[in-house]
Short mmCIF file of C-alpha atoms in Angstrom, two decimals:
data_model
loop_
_atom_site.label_atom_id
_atom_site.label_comp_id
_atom_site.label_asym_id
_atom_site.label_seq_id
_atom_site.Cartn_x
_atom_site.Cartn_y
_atom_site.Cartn_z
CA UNK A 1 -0.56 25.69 3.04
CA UNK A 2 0.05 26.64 -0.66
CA UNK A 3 -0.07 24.28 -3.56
CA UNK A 4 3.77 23.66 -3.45
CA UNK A 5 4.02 23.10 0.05
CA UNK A 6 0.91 20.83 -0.34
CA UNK A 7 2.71 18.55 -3.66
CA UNK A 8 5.82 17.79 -1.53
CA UNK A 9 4.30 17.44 1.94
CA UNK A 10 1.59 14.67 -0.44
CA UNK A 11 5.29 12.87 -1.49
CA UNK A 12 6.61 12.10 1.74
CA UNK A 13 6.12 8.46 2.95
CA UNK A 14 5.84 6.89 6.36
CA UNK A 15 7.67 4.24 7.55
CA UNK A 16 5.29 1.80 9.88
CA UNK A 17 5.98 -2.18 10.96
CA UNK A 18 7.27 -4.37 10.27
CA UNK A 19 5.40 -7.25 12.08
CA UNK A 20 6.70 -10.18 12.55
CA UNK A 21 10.34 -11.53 13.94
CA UNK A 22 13.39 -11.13 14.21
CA UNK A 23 14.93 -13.89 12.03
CA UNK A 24 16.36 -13.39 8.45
CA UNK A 25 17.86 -10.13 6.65
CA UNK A 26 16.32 -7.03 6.65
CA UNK A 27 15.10 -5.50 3.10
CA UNK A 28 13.23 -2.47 1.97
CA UNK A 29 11.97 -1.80 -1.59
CA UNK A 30 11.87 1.62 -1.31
CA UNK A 31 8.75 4.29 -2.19
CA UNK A 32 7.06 4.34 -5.49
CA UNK A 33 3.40 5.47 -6.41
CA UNK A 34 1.87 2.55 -6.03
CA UNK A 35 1.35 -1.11 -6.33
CA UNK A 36 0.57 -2.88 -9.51
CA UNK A 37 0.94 -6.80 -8.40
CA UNK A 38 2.01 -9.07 -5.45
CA UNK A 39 2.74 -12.42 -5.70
CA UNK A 40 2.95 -14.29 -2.80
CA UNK A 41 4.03 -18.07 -2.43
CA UNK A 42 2.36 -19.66 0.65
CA UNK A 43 1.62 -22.97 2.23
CA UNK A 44 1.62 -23.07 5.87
CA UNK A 45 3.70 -19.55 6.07
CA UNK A 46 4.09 -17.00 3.41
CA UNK A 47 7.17 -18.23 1.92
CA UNK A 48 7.98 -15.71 -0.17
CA UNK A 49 6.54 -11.82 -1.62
CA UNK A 50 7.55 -10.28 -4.87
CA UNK A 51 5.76 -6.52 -5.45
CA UNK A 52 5.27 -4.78 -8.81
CA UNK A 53 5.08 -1.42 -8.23
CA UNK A 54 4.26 1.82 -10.71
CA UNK A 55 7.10 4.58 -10.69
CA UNK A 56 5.77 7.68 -13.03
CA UNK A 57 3.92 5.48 -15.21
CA UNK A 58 6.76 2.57 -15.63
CA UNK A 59 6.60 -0.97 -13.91
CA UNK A 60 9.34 -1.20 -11.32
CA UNK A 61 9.75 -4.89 -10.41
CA UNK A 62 11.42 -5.99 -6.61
CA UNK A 63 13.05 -8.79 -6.07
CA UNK A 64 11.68 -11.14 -4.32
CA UNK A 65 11.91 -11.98 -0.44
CA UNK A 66 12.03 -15.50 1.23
CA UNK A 67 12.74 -18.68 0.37
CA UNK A 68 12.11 -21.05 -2.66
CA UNK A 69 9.46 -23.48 -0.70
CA UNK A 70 6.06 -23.32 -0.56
CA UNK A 71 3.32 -25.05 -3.03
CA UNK A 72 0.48 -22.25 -3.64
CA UNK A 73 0.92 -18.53 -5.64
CA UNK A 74 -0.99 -16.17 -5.79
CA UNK A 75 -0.79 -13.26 -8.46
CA UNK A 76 -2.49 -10.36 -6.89
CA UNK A 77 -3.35 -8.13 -9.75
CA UNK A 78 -4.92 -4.57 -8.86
CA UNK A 79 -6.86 -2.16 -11.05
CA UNK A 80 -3.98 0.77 -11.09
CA UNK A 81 -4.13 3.29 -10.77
CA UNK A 82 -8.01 3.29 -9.80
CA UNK A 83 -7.71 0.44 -6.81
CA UNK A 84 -4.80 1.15 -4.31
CA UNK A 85 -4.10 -0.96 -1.17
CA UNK A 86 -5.62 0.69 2.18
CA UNK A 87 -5.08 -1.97 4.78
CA UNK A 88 -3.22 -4.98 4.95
CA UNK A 89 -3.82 -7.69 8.35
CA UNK A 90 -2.54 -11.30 8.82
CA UNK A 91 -0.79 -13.45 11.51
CA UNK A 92 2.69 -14.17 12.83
CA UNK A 93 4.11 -17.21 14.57
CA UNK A 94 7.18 -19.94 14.82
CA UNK A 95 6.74 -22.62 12.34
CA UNK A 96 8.17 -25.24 15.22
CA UNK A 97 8.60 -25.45 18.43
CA UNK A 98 10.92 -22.89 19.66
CA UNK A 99 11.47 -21.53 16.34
CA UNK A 100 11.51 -17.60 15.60
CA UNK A 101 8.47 -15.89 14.17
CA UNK A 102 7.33 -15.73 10.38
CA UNK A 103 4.12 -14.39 8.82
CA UNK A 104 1.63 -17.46 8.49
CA UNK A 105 -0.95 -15.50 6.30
CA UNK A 106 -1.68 -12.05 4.95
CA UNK A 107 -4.80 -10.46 3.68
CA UNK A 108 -4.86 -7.39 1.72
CA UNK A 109 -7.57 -4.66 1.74
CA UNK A 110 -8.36 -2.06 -1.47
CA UNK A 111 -10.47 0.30 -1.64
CA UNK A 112 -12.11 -1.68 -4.16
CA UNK A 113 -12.50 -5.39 -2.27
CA UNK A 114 -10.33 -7.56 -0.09
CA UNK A 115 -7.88 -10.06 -1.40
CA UNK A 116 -7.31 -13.37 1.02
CA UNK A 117 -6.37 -14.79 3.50
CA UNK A 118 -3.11 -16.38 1.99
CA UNK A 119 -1.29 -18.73 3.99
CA UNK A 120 -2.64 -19.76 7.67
CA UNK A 121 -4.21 -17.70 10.31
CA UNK A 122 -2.52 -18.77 13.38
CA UNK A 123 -0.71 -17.26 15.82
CA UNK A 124 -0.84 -13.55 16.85
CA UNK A 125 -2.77 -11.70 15.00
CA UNK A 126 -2.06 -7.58 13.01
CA UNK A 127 -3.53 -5.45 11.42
CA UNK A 128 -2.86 -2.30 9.90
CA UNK A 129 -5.76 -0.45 8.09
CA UNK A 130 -5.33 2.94 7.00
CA UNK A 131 -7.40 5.79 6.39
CA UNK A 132 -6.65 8.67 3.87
CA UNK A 133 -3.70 6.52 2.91
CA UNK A 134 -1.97 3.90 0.55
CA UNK A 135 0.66 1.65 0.60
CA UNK A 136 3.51 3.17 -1.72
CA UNK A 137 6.37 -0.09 -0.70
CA UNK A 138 7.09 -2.77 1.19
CA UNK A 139 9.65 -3.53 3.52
CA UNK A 140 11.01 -6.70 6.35
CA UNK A 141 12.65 -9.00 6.79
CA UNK A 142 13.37 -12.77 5.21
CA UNK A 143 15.33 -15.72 4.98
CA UNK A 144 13.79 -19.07 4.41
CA UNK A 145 10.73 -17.62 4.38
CA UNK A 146 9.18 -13.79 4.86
CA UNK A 147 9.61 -13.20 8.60
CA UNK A 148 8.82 -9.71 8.69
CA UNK A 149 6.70 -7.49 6.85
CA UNK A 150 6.21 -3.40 6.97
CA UNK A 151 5.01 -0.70 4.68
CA UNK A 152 5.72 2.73 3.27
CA UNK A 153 2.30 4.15 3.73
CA UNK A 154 1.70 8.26 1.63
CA UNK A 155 -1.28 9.97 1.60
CA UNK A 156 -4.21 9.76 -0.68
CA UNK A 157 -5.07 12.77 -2.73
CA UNK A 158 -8.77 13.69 -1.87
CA UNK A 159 -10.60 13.43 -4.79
CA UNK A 160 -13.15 15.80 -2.76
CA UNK A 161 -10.51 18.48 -2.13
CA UNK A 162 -9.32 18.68 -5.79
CA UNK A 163 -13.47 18.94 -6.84
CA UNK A 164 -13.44 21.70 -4.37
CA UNK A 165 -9.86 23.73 -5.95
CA UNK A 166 -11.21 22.74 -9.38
CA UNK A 167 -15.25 23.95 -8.76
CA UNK A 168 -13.17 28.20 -6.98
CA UNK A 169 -11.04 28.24 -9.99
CA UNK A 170 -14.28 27.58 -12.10
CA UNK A 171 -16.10 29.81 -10.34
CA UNK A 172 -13.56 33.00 -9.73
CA UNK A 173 -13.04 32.76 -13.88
CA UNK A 174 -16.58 32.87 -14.13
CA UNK A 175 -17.12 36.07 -11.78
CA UNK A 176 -14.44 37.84 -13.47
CA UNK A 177 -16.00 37.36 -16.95
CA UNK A 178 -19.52 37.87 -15.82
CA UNK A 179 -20.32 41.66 -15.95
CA UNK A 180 -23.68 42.75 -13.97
CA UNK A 181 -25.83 44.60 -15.92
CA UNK A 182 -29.21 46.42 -14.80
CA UNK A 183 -31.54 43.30 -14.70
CA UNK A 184 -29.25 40.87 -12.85
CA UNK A 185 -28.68 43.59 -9.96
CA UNK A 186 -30.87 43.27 -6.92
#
């Protein structure tokens, strides 16, 4: 794969959930390089999610999803570009008897440290950890509150790969500027 081939196939995003039900309208904030901030409002459901993201250096606000209740926020502020979300798990369930689903809590994973649980852990239970991969957008579905949540998921660039391209450029400069002379041959 050459290094065009590899910077395009590195932009594409995945679509994956959303988790949850079926109540409210679907939304989808689209794909941007990363997340700078959630904040979620929560009491016994996640009433509502609002995502900064990063788009070539500029903050990109969404609007916010769900409804206007709930008594708790949380502003969950990551170290961008440096910490990046790599898992995200919570719980899904009708508020009352009869009702349709909603997300009851959500916990977010970084590969720095984990952030929650927001909201309640009942009902059934997801989880969607990722490996080699960030969340790059969030997508659903809401109403009175967030019934619904999915991701746009792109891959990580390996820091290990880009050592190795970096450490054969280094070196194939080197050997073409390095001339043997009688004492280095063997």
């Amino acid at each position: 794969m050459g290094e065009e081939e590899r910077e395009r196939t590195s932009r594409k995003t995945i679509k994956v959930g959303p988790w949850g039900g079926h109540g409210g309208s679907p939304w989808d904030d689209g794909s941007f390089n990363g997340v700078r901030q959630i904040t979620l409002v929560y009491d016994r459901c996640i009433d509502s999610i609002r995502v900064e993201y990063d788009k070539n250096g500029k903050l990109v606000m969404a609007e916010k999803h769900g409804g206007d209740g709930g008594n708790r926020t949380a502003h969950i502020k990551f170290q961008y570009p440096e910490e990046f979300i790599t898992g995200v798990s919570g719980h899904y369930s009708p508020m009352v008897h009869s009702g349709t689903p909603v997300i009851r809590s959500l916990k977010f994973a970084t590969n720095r440290k984990t952030y929650g649980p927001y909201g309640v852990e009942e009902g059934t239970p997801f989880s969607f950890p990722m490996d080699g991969g960030h969340i790059v957008g969030f997508k659903g579905r809401s109403g009175w509150y967030l019934d619904a949540i999915g991701f746009r998921l792109s891959r990580l660039h390996s820091s290990s790969n880009l050592f190795d391209a970096i450490q054969r450029k280094i070196q194939k400069a080197w050997a073409s500027h390095k001339r043997p002379t009688k004492a280095s041959v063997v």
